């Protein structure tokens, strides 16, 4: 990739990591709270359905994961497998789109 | 007289370690040991050195697994259990014994645009550079590199991606990015920000740990990351 693309890619991975640091903490705290509070699946869905705030939060979470994970895999493919260039970039783009699609479908299922 | 067992790499890439017994001396350096072997035990041993006082950077070798200047490394500091193993620098092709081919190492300095690009001639006024300015201080912190290759041999990313420019070349580029007199800042940032450049650094800091001059190529590389991001935002990359 060109220097410009590589630089934006690097920034995207750092920025998405910063978003994930917050999202993961909030997500874990909520999961532990839900389990310890004895909330059922129906209780949880009752709170998330129609909630724009939860849709936005988990939507952002999914977008950050879809950016961060494929870029990390791209680095691992380059350094551990010696797989670089267009093929590796295309594979990572496919992983990114898959994560985005599956994640947004899941967010839609619990918030819409 | 006490003696020390020394294992020294002999041959090319497919060679191996050979054991020698060398008399221990006070204030003995690893270079003294290698020199003793060549002059007294085996004159066919090939190694490289020049100044013997830590100025030239030519005697770096792998000593007990770590890249070091052999001239400034006392045996007493690295062979506490009386075990000494001396090999060629890692990540560079072995020519023979302890001598490596440094061409790729220095070619990468050129690939990182490590040459000063003048913007004025000898007939112009001297450039005025404020000694306390942040850019001049950044140059001061990185400029003392003598190109010994210890950082390059210590770098994991060089092992994983042989095209990676490496800590020394990127450190050199950082000194020029901060040089107010230089006229190739944009081209240089473009040269060091590709997939074999500064963004590939994992910040393991092995280069900083192993630099005999106590420089921090890691900090220089971080500076290049910041500078390239700012250039990208300004549309200059």
Coordinates of N, CA and C in Angstrom, one line a residue, chain A residues 1-4 6-8 10-11 14 74-75 78-80 82 84-85, chain B residues 157 160-162 189-190 193-195 199-200 202 225 228-229 232-233 237:
Chain A
X1 N 0.8 -1.2 0.0 CA 0.0 0.0 0.0 C 0.9 1.2 0.0
X2 N 0.3 2.3 -0.4 CA 1.0 3.6 -0.5 C 1.3 4.1 0.9
X3 N 2.2 5.1 1.1 CA 2.5 5.6 2.4 C 1.2 6.3 3.0
X4 N 0.5 6.9 2.1 CA -0.7 7.6 2.6 C -1.7 6.6 3.2
X6 N -1.2 3.5 4.1 CA -0.6 2.9 5.3 C -0.7 3.7 6.5
X7 N -0.5 5.0 6.3 CA -0.6 5.9 7.5 C -2.1 6.0 8.0
X8 N -3.0 6.1 7.1 CA -4.4 6.2 7.5 C -4.8 4.8 8.2
X10 N -2.8 2.8 9.8 CA -2.2 2.8 11.1 C -3.1 3.6 12.1
X11 N -3.5 4.8 11.6 CA -4.3 5.7 12.5 C -5.7 5.1 12.8
X14 N -5.3 2.5 15.6 CA -5.1 3.1 16.9 C -6.4 3.7 17.4
X74 N -4.2 -8.6 9.3 CA -3.3 -8.2 8.2 C -1.8 -8.2 8.6
X75 N -1.6 -7.6 9.8 CA -0.2 -7.5 10.3 C 0.3 -8.9 10.6
X78 N 1.1 -10.8 7.5 CA 2.4 -10.3 6.9 C 3.6 -10.8 7.7
X79 N 3.6 -10.7 9.0 CA 4.8 -11.0 9.8 C 4.9 -12.5 10.1
X80 N 3.9 -13.2 10.3 CA 4.0 -14.7 10.6 C 3.9 -15.6 9.5
X82 N 4.1 -14.3 6.1 CA 4.8 -13.7 5.0 C 3.8 -13.4 3.8
X84 N 1.6 -11.0 2.1 CA 1.5 -9.5 1.9 C 0.9 -9.2 0.5
X85 N 0.5 -8.0 0.3 CA 0.1 -7.6 -1.0 C -1.5 -7.6 -1.1
Chain B
X157 N 11.0 -6.9 14.3 CA 10.2 -6.6 13.0 C 11.1 -6.9 11.8
X160 N 10.8 -10.5 11.1 CA 9.5 -10.9 10.6 C 9.3 -10.4 9.2
X161 N 9.8 -9.2 8.9 CA 9.6 -8.6 7.6 C 10.9 -8.0 7.1
X162 N 11.6 -8.8 6.3 CA 13.0 -8.4 5.9 C 13.1 -7.1 5.1
X189 N 9.1 11.5 4.3 CA 7.9 10.9 5.0 C 7.2 9.9 4.2
X190 N 7.1 10.1 2.9 CA 6.5 9.1 2.0 C 7.4 7.9 1.9
X193 N 6.9 5.9 5.4 CA 5.5 5.6 6.0 C 4.9 4.4 5.2
X194 N 5.6 3.8 4.3 CA 5.0 2.6 3.6 C 4.9 1.4 4.5
X195 N 4.5 0.2 4.0 CA 4.3 -0.9 4.8 C 5.6 -1.6 5.4
X199 N 5.3 2.6 10.5 CA 4.1 2.1 11.0 C 4.1 0.6 11.3
X200 N 5.2 -0.1 10.8 CA 5.3 -1.5 11.1 C 6.0 -1.8 12.5
X202 N 6.5 -2.3 16.3 CA 5.7 -2.7 17.3 C 6.0 -2.1 18.7
X225 N 5.9 8.4 13.0 CA 4.4 8.1 12.9 C 3.6 9.3 13.1
X228 N 4.0 11.6 10.0 CA 3.3 11.2 8.8 C 1.8 11.3 8.9
X229 N 1.3 11.1 10.1 CA -0.2 11.3 10.3 C -0.5 12.8 10.1
X232 N -0.5 13.4 6.5 CA -1.7 12.8 5.8 C -2.9 13.7 6.0
X233 N -3.1 14.3 7.2 CA -4.2 15.2 7.5 C -4.1 16.4 6.6
X237 N 0.9 13.8 2.0 CA 1.6 12.5 1.9 C 1.1 11.8 0.6

